[in-house]
Short mmCIF file of C-alpha atoms and ligand atoms in Angstrom, two decimals:
data_model
loop_
_atom_site.label_atom_id
_atom_site.label_comp_id
_atom_site.label_asym_id
_atom_site.label_seq_id
_atom_site.Cartn_x
_atom_site.Cartn_y
_atom_site.Cartn_z
CA UNK A 1 20.19 -160.15 -10.33
CA UNK A 2 17.28 -162.11 -8.89
CA UNK A 3 18.24 -162.31 -4.92
CA UNK A 4 18.05 -166.33 -5.08
CA UNK A 5 20.41 -166.90 -7.57
CA UNK A 6 22.82 -163.83 -6.30
CA UNK A 7 23.70 -162.25 -3.13
CA UNK A 8 23.05 -158.72 -3.68
CA UNK A 9 26.68 -157.00 -2.15
CA UNK A 10 26.53 -154.87 1.02
CA UNK A 11 25.46 -151.26 0.59
CA UNK A 12 28.62 -149.94 2.30
CA UNK A 13 30.89 -152.19 0.47
CA UNK A 14 29.97 -152.07 -2.80
CA UNK A 15 31.46 -150.61 -5.81
CA UNK A 16 28.18 -149.32 -6.87
CA UNK A 17 25.14 -148.60 -6.30
CA UNK A 18 21.41 -149.15 -8.06
CA UNK A 19 18.22 -147.83 -6.44
CA UNK A 20 15.71 -149.50 -8.30
CA UNK A 21 11.77 -147.47 -7.54
CA UNK A 22 9.22 -150.01 -8.04
CA UNK A 23 6.84 -147.09 -7.86
CA UNK A 24 8.10 -145.96 -10.63
CA UNK A 25 8.43 -149.54 -12.50
CA UNK A 26 4.62 -149.28 -11.32
CA UNK A 27 3.88 -146.63 -12.65
CA UNK A 28 5.38 -147.15 -15.92
CA UNK A 29 3.70 -150.16 -16.50
CA UNK A 30 0.03 -148.40 -15.74
CA UNK A 31 1.33 -145.27 -18.08
CA UNK A 32 1.36 -147.92 -21.02
CA UNK A 33 -1.47 -149.92 -20.42
CA UNK A 34 -3.47 -146.30 -20.37
CA UNK A 35 -1.75 -146.18 -24.37
CA UNK A 36 -2.51 -149.57 -25.01
CA UNK A 37 -6.03 -150.26 -27.36
CA UNK A 38 -9.35 -150.85 -25.28
CA UNK A 39 -10.00 -154.46 -23.54
CA UNK A 40 -6.24 -155.76 -24.43
CA UNK A 41 -3.54 -156.93 -21.79
CA UNK A 42 0.00 -155.60 -21.13
CA UNK A 43 2.11 -158.28 -19.69
CA UNK A 44 5.56 -157.51 -19.31
CA UNK A 45 9.29 -159.03 -20.43
CA UNK A 46 11.47 -159.66 -17.57
CA UNK A 47 14.12 -161.48 -20.13
CA UNK A 48 17.44 -160.93 -18.69
CA UNK A 49 16.93 -160.37 -15.16
CA UNK A 50 13.86 -157.49 -15.90
CA UNK A 51 17.06 -156.06 -18.12
CA UNK A 52 19.48 -156.57 -14.61
CA UNK A 53 16.73 -154.92 -12.53
CA UNK A 54 16.02 -158.48 -10.65
CA UNK A 55 13.45 -160.61 -12.21
CA UNK A 56 11.94 -161.83 -8.99
CA UNK A 57 11.09 -158.45 -7.58
CA UNK A 58 10.37 -156.99 -10.36
CA UNK A 59 7.49 -159.34 -11.52
CA UNK A 60 6.03 -159.24 -7.67
CA UNK A 61 5.60 -155.47 -8.29
CA UNK A 62 4.00 -155.41 -11.73
CA UNK A 63 2.02 -158.59 -10.57
CA UNK A 64 0.90 -156.04 -7.76
CA UNK A 65 -0.16 -153.37 -10.61
CA UNK A 66 -2.52 -155.83 -11.60
CA UNK A 67 0.39 -157.51 -14.57
CA UNK A 68 -0.58 -161.24 -15.50
CA UNK A 69 1.47 -161.86 -17.97
CA UNK A 70 4.90 -162.58 -17.97
CA UNK A 71 7.58 -162.56 -20.59
CA UNK A 72 11.18 -163.83 -20.49
CA UNK A 73 13.93 -165.40 -23.41
CA UNK A 74 15.42 -168.66 -21.85
CA UNK A 75 15.18 -171.39 -19.64
CA UNK A 76 17.24 -170.81 -16.82
CA UNK A 77 15.57 -167.36 -16.35
CA UNK A 78 11.90 -169.11 -16.90
CA UNK A 79 13.27 -171.65 -13.74
CA UNK A 80 14.40 -169.09 -11.18
CA UNK A 81 11.58 -166.89 -11.71
CA UNK A 82 8.93 -169.31 -11.65
CA UNK A 83 8.43 -169.96 -8.02
CA UNK A 84 8.15 -167.08 -7.02
CA UNK A 85 5.58 -166.17 -9.50
CA UNK A 86 1.66 -166.68 -8.23
CA UNK A 87 -0.08 -169.71 -9.51
CA UNK A 88 -2.12 -167.17 -11.69
CA UNK A 89 0.62 -164.76 -13.87
CA UNK A 90 1.39 -167.05 -17.29
CA UNK A 91 5.07 -167.23 -17.92
CA UNK A 92 5.49 -166.86 -21.52
CA UNK A 93 9.59 -167.97 -23.09
CA UNK A 94 9.75 -166.01 -25.95
CA UNK A 95 13.13 -168.25 -27.57
CA UNK A 96 11.19 -171.47 -27.19
CA UNK A 97 13.35 -174.94 -26.34
CA UNK A 98 16.59 -176.55 -27.53
CA UNK A 99 15.93 -179.56 -29.19
CA UNK A 100 14.58 -182.48 -25.98
CA UNK A 101 13.40 -178.93 -24.05
CA UNK A 102 10.15 -179.85 -23.95
CA UNK A 103 9.59 -181.80 -20.73
CA UNK A 104 11.85 -179.64 -18.78
CA UNK A 105 10.30 -176.68 -19.96
CA UNK A 106 6.39 -177.41 -18.75
CA UNK A 107 7.93 -179.36 -15.61
CA UNK A 108 9.46 -175.55 -15.62
CA UNK A 109 5.54 -174.27 -16.04
CA UNK A 110 6.16 -172.23 -18.39
CA UNK A 111 4.33 -172.04 -21.37
CA UNK A 112 6.48 -171.47 -25.19
CA UNK A 113 6.46 -169.79 -27.63
CA UNK A 114 6.46 -172.22 -30.03
CA UNK A 115 9.43 -171.08 -33.26
CA UNK A 116 9.36 -174.02 -35.37
CA UNK A 117 7.63 -176.95 -36.65
CA UNK A 118 9.93 -179.27 -35.10
CA UNK A 119 8.88 -176.81 -31.69
CA UNK A 120 5.54 -177.48 -32.41
CA UNK A 121 6.23 -181.53 -33.08
CA UNK A 122 7.57 -181.98 -29.85
CA UNK A 123 5.58 -179.46 -28.24
CA UNK A 124 2.26 -182.00 -29.45
CA UNK A 125 4.44 -184.82 -28.28
CA UNK A 126 5.43 -183.99 -25.07
CA UNK A 127 1.08 -183.31 -24.89
CA UNK A 128 0.16 -186.69 -26.13
CA UNK A 129 2.91 -188.21 -24.00
CA UNK A 130 0.84 -186.50 -21.04
CA UNK A 131 -2.47 -186.87 -21.96
CA UNK A 132 -3.19 -183.50 -21.33
CA UNK A 133 -3.97 -180.28 -23.09
CA UNK A 134 -0.41 -178.37 -22.90
CA UNK A 135 -0.99 -173.62 -24.17
CA UNK A 136 1.29 -172.04 -26.51
CA UNK A 137 1.97 -168.84 -28.65
CA UNK A 138 2.48 -169.33 -32.26
CA UNK A 139 5.49 -167.50 -33.02
CA UNK A 140 5.61 -165.81 -36.93
CA UNK A 141 8.60 -164.56 -38.57
CA UNK A 142 6.81 -160.80 -40.22
CA UNK A 143 10.13 -159.20 -41.74
CA UNK A 144 12.86 -160.04 -39.08
CA UNK A 145 13.76 -163.23 -39.96
CA UNK A 146 14.53 -163.75 -36.33
CA UNK A 147 12.62 -166.01 -34.28
CA UNK A 148 9.25 -168.05 -35.68
CA UNK A 149 7.95 -169.65 -37.97
CA UNK A 150 8.08 -168.75 -41.94
CA UNK A 151 5.18 -167.34 -43.77
CA UNK A 152 5.23 -171.19 -45.74
CA UNK A 153 6.00 -173.09 -42.79
CA UNK A 154 2.90 -171.16 -40.96
CA UNK A 155 0.55 -172.37 -44.34
CA UNK A 156 1.47 -175.94 -43.53
CA UNK A 157 0.16 -175.74 -40.65
CA UNK A 158 -3.40 -174.43 -41.70
CA UNK A 159 -3.67 -177.47 -44.03
CA UNK A 160 -2.19 -179.87 -41.45
CA UNK A 161 -4.03 -179.01 -38.62
CA UNK A 162 -3.18 -182.38 -37.21
CA UNK A 163 0.52 -181.32 -36.12
CA UNK A 164 -1.68 -178.94 -33.38
CA UNK A 165 -2.64 -181.74 -31.61
CA UNK A 166 -2.89 -181.65 -28.15
CA UNK A 167 -1.13 -178.05 -28.41
CA UNK A 168 -3.82 -175.04 -26.74
CA UNK A 169 -3.02 -171.62 -28.82
CA UNK A 170 -3.16 -168.58 -26.59
CA UNK A 171 -1.82 -166.16 -29.10
CA UNK A 172 -0.07 -165.56 -32.03
CA UNK A 173 2.91 -163.25 -32.04
CA UNK A 174 5.21 -161.66 -33.46
CA UNK A 175 8.33 -159.16 -32.74
CA UNK A 176 8.91 -155.67 -34.42
CA UNK A 177 12.48 -155.08 -36.09
CA UNK A 178 12.28 -151.57 -36.21
CA UNK A 179 9.18 -149.89 -33.59
CA UNK A 180 11.93 -147.60 -32.86
CA UNK A 181 11.50 -146.17 -35.64
CA UNK A 182 7.98 -144.53 -36.55
CA UNK A 183 9.23 -143.56 -39.93
CA UNK A 184 10.20 -146.53 -41.29
CA UNK A 185 8.40 -148.50 -43.69
CA UNK A 186 9.23 -151.73 -42.46
CA UNK A 187 6.65 -151.21 -39.77
CA UNK A 188 3.70 -151.29 -42.29
CA UNK A 189 4.92 -154.42 -43.57
CA UNK A 190 5.15 -156.52 -40.30
CA UNK A 191 1.54 -154.99 -39.98
CA UNK A 192 0.78 -156.42 -43.05
CA UNK A 193 1.98 -159.28 -43.01
CA UNK A 194 0.77 -160.23 -39.51
CA UNK A 195 -2.56 -159.35 -40.52
CA UNK A 196 -1.96 -161.69 -43.00
CA UNK A 197 -0.42 -164.43 -40.77
CA UNK A 198 -3.19 -163.78 -38.95
CA UNK A 199 -5.75 -164.53 -40.66
CA UNK A 200 -4.51 -168.02 -41.65
CA UNK A 201 -5.26 -168.45 -37.31
CA UNK A 202 -9.04 -166.70 -37.41
CA UNK A 203 -9.75 -168.16 -33.61
CA UNK A 204 -6.68 -166.49 -32.20
CA UNK A 205 -6.42 -162.59 -30.74
CA UNK A 206 -2.40 -161.07 -31.25
CA UNK A 207 0.56 -160.20 -29.40
CA UNK A 208 2.27 -157.95 -31.19
CA UNK A 209 4.01 -154.13 -29.13
CA UNK A 210 7.00 -153.50 -27.66
CA UNK A 211 7.57 -150.43 -26.15
CA UNK A 212 8.53 -148.93 -28.98
CA UNK A 213 5.32 -149.93 -30.83
CA UNK A 214 3.07 -148.92 -28.48
CA UNK A 215 3.84 -145.48 -29.69
CA UNK A 216 3.34 -146.70 -33.85
CA UNK A 217 -0.48 -147.36 -32.68
CA UNK A 218 -3.58 -149.40 -31.97
CA UNK A 219 -3.06 -151.35 -35.10
CA UNK A 220 0.15 -152.91 -33.80
CA UNK A 221 -0.74 -153.50 -29.93
CA UNK A 222 -2.71 -156.52 -30.82
CA UNK A 223 -4.79 -158.05 -27.71
CA UNK A 224 -1.80 -158.69 -25.84
CA UNK A 225 1.27 -156.75 -26.01
CA UNK A 226 5.02 -156.88 -24.48
CA UNK A 227 6.90 -153.99 -22.76
CA UNK A 228 10.38 -154.43 -21.67
CA UNK A 229 12.42 -151.26 -22.23
CA UNK A 230 9.53 -148.53 -21.17
CA UNK A 231 8.45 -149.67 -17.88
CA UNK A 232 12.57 -149.86 -16.92
CA UNK A 233 12.40 -145.66 -17.86
CA UNK A 234 14.23 -146.22 -21.48
CA UNK A 235 13.21 -144.34 -23.54
CA UNK A 236 12.00 -145.83 -26.45
CA UNK A 237 12.34 -143.46 -29.46
CA UNK A 238 13.61 -139.53 -30.13
CA UNK A 239 10.66 -137.49 -30.64
CA UNK A 240 7.29 -139.11 -29.63
CA UNK A 241 7.43 -140.76 -25.45
CA UNK A 242 5.52 -142.91 -23.37
CA UNK A 243 5.55 -140.30 -20.40
CA UNK A 244 7.94 -143.10 -18.37
CA UNK A 245 9.27 -142.13 -15.16
CA UNK A 246 12.89 -143.19 -14.46
CA UNK A 247 12.97 -145.60 -12.72
CA UNK A 248 17.27 -146.23 -11.90
CA UNK A 249 19.61 -144.49 -10.52
CA UNK A 250 22.56 -145.76 -10.41
CA UNK A 251 25.71 -144.06 -7.46
CA UNK A 252 28.99 -144.87 -7.75
CA UNK A 253 32.07 -145.18 -4.90
CA UNK A 254 34.86 -143.40 -4.65
CA UNK A 255 38.03 -145.63 -3.11
CA UNK A 256 40.98 -143.32 -3.24
CA UNK A 257 42.32 -139.64 -4.37
CA UNK A 258 45.36 -138.73 -5.17
CA UNK A 259 46.90 -135.58 -6.86
CA UNK A 260 49.16 -135.10 -9.80
CA UNK A 261 51.34 -133.32 -11.45
CA UNK A 262 51.07 -132.23 -15.05
CA UNK A 263 52.36 -134.81 -17.28
CA UNK A 264 51.59 -136.78 -15.29
CA UNK A 265 49.76 -140.55 -17.42
CA UNK A 266 46.74 -141.70 -15.99
CA UNK A 267 45.66 -145.73 -16.02
CA UNK A 268 46.04 -148.11 -18.77
CA UNK A 269 47.93 -147.43 -21.91
CA UNK A 270 49.30 -143.72 -20.00
CA UNK A 271 46.48 -142.72 -23.23
CA UNK A 272 45.32 -138.84 -20.13
CA UNK A 273 47.66 -137.13 -19.88
CA UNK A 274 47.11 -134.28 -16.87
CA UNK A 275 47.14 -131.11 -18.34
CA UNK A 276 48.28 -129.84 -14.97
CA UNK A 277 48.29 -130.18 -11.28
CA UNK A 278 45.34 -132.19 -11.47
CA UNK A 279 43.07 -134.24 -8.58
CA UNK A 280 41.79 -137.58 -9.09
CA UNK A 281 39.34 -139.67 -7.92
CA UNK A 282 39.33 -143.41 -8.48
CA UNK A 283 35.99 -145.85 -8.51
CA UNK A 284 35.01 -148.44 -7.63
CA UNK A 285 33.19 -149.77 -10.81
CA UNK A 286 34.78 -150.66 -13.97
CA UNK A 287 33.55 -152.32 -17.29
CA UNK A 288 33.02 -155.81 -15.62
CA UNK A 289 30.62 -154.12 -13.54
CA UNK A 290 28.50 -152.85 -16.70
CA UNK A 291 30.22 -149.63 -17.47
CA UNK A 292 31.77 -150.40 -21.17
CA UNK A 293 35.28 -148.97 -22.27
CA UNK A 294 33.85 -147.09 -24.50
CA UNK A 295 33.31 -144.67 -21.69
CA UNK A 296 36.69 -143.50 -22.51
CA UNK A 297 37.07 -139.67 -23.51
CA UNK A 298 33.02 -138.73 -23.22
CA UNK A 299 31.66 -140.42 -20.28
CA UNK A 300 31.73 -138.99 -16.76
CA UNK A 301 30.27 -138.90 -13.31
CA UNK A 302 28.35 -136.19 -11.68
CA UNK A 303 28.78 -134.81 -7.96
CA UNK A 304 26.63 -132.32 -6.31
CA UNK A 305 26.01 -130.67 -10.03
CA UNK A 306 29.74 -130.77 -11.26
CA UNK A 307 30.42 -133.05 -14.27
CA UNK A 308 33.53 -134.37 -13.85
CA UNK A 309 34.65 -136.59 -16.93
CA UNK A 310 36.32 -139.56 -17.36
CA UNK A 311 40.43 -139.59 -17.18
CA UNK A 312 42.08 -142.25 -19.73
CA UNK A 313 40.15 -146.14 -20.12
CA UNK A 314 37.82 -147.77 -18.22
CA UNK A 315 39.27 -150.67 -16.10
CA UNK A 316 37.48 -154.26 -14.94
CA UNK A 317 37.10 -153.39 -11.94
CA UNK A 318 37.76 -149.30 -10.94
CA UNK A 319 37.41 -145.78 -13.72
CA UNK A 320 39.42 -142.80 -12.97
CA UNK A 321 37.40 -139.55 -13.16
CA UNK A 322 38.75 -136.18 -13.16
CA UNK A 323 37.73 -134.03 -9.71
CA UNK A 324 40.06 -130.94 -10.71
CA UNK A 325 36.41 -128.93 -11.20
CA UNK A 326 35.67 -129.87 -7.51
CA UNK A 327 37.42 -127.99 -4.02
CA UNK A 328 39.64 -129.86 -2.85
CA UNK A 329 38.04 -132.00 -0.17
CA UNK A 330 34.95 -131.89 -1.51
CA UNK A 331 35.01 -135.71 -1.40
CA UNK A 332 36.22 -138.13 0.40
CA UNK A 333 36.83 -141.87 -0.05
CA UNK A 334 33.43 -144.12 0.54
CA UNK A 335 31.17 -141.01 -0.70
CA UNK A 336 29.45 -141.71 -4.35
CA UNK A 337 28.78 -140.01 -6.76
CA UNK A 338 26.06 -140.12 -9.01
CA UNK A 339 26.43 -142.41 -13.00
CA UNK A 340 23.07 -142.44 -14.07
CA UNK A 341 20.77 -139.89 -11.75
CA UNK A 342 18.77 -136.59 -12.43
CA UNK A 343 22.59 -135.03 -13.64
CA UNK A 344 22.97 -137.02 -16.43
CA UNK A 345 19.90 -139.82 -17.92
CA UNK A 346 20.58 -143.42 -19.02
CA UNK A 347 20.31 -142.37 -22.30
CA UNK A 348 22.86 -139.84 -21.78
CA UNK A 349 25.47 -142.67 -20.41
CA UNK A 350 24.40 -144.92 -23.98
CA UNK A 351 24.92 -141.97 -26.06
CA UNK A 352 28.63 -141.05 -24.54
CA UNK A 353 29.43 -145.28 -24.59
CA UNK A 354 28.65 -145.89 -28.50
CA UNK A 355 25.45 -147.71 -27.22
CA UNK A 356 21.66 -148.27 -26.57
CA UNK A 357 20.01 -148.05 -22.95
CA UNK A 358 18.97 -151.61 -23.81
CA UNK A 359 22.93 -153.17 -22.90
CA UNK A 360 23.85 -150.63 -20.42
CA UNK A 361 21.14 -151.85 -18.44
CA UNK A 362 21.42 -155.55 -19.12
CA UNK A 363 25.32 -155.22 -18.40
CA UNK A 364 24.92 -153.88 -15.19
CA UNK A 365 26.24 -156.28 -13.35
CA UNK A 366 26.66 -158.35 -10.25
CA UNK A 367 28.97 -156.29 -8.05
CA UNK A 368 26.26 -153.90 -7.70
CA UNK A 369 23.79 -153.59 -4.75
CA UNK A 370 20.61 -153.76 -5.30
CA UNK A 371 18.05 -151.11 -3.19
CA UNK A 372 14.92 -151.92 -3.73
CA UNK A 373 12.39 -148.91 -2.84
CA UNK A 374 8.56 -148.84 -3.56
CA UNK A 375 7.94 -145.24 -1.89
C1 PLP B 20 12.21 -157.99 -25.51
C2 PLP B 20 11.82 -158.42 -26.46
C3 PLP B 20 9.59 -157.50 -26.17
C4 PLP B 20 10.84 -156.26 -25.69
O1 PLP B 20 10.86 -155.05 -26.37
P1 PLP B 20 11.56 -153.77 -25.37
O2 PLP B 20 11.57 -153.23 -26.94
O3 PLP B 20 12.43 -153.18 -24.58
O4 PLP B 20 9.89 -153.67 -25.21
C5 PLP B 20 9.12 -157.75 -26.94
N1 PLP B 20 8.81 -158.59 -27.36
C6 PLP B 20 10.07 -160.18 -27.92
C7 PLP B 20 9.60 -160.48 -28.21
C8 PLP B 20 11.00 -159.66 -27.23
O5 PLP B 20 12.48 -160.04 -27.70
#
């Protein structure tokens, strides 16, 4: 959460401590840059509060590493982030603007991705109304059927170039649907579509690859890469990997310890029954903090190298773990246990919850204390 829009809970009392290593973040950006095609720019996708880590501090660290192109999805994100970005930094609005939103987009100092002919018309009218040229990215749909002009609409633009009056297009861009699956034939299909459609705009450079696309190879890179997940230390594919370091560590606070007898029911629904004398710790974080209910039966935390399995359901504000494996007295209220860290990766938590690392990261809530280390 950005520090100006949300108050950071105090470290000593917060239910969880999210440590964000800005040094590792900058090294990850450089690792992507080292893999990118010669001369290509590497941007940073900082939408959804930089995947839950805080768009302002993350962007400042990446700017320091040399990044100049920042991507957000929603206008509110651009409005929050722009004031903290240096003037030379470009801020691109991936979702474009809603109907009637061109003026607000301009006033937010943001370059829109134009995703439809309607948006092209509105941005052109905005430029003419202001008597100046306005920059934009042109997004094309190459096979995801999400955002961007269809091939037929792209062709209309080449036949009727006056529709672009007042617009200075910087890039043609498109997004890969299956970049995390290198063997998926959709990658080659989208590349062929991109080449065919980009040929309609021969003077424009291409922006194509996300994190997964970096590994697909230079053909998919284009002149401006748009990694998100890899910067935050997320693994993007199973087999091949960009050498990225973990950026996030999440520890949760113990707020109560108790012993229960065999047969005691634990948590909502009483779905966990103590098999014998059982020692439990109650942690002060739950699904409202982004730890999914689907961790039930599979999730765990760690303390001093010992795995402590979840007992019963995740509550909104707390969860209960079985600490019988620890010596009595090893844990006391106020202690922290590891949810994401050296013993348990972000990917392991996502797998236990039956989801993906993206969803775990972006769900991490505003009640966690965010601590930025830059080593
Ligand atoms: C989110 C997003 C990205 C970044 O994707 P990662 O897989 O996190 O690298 C890039 N481009 C677009 C259009 C996106 O929506």
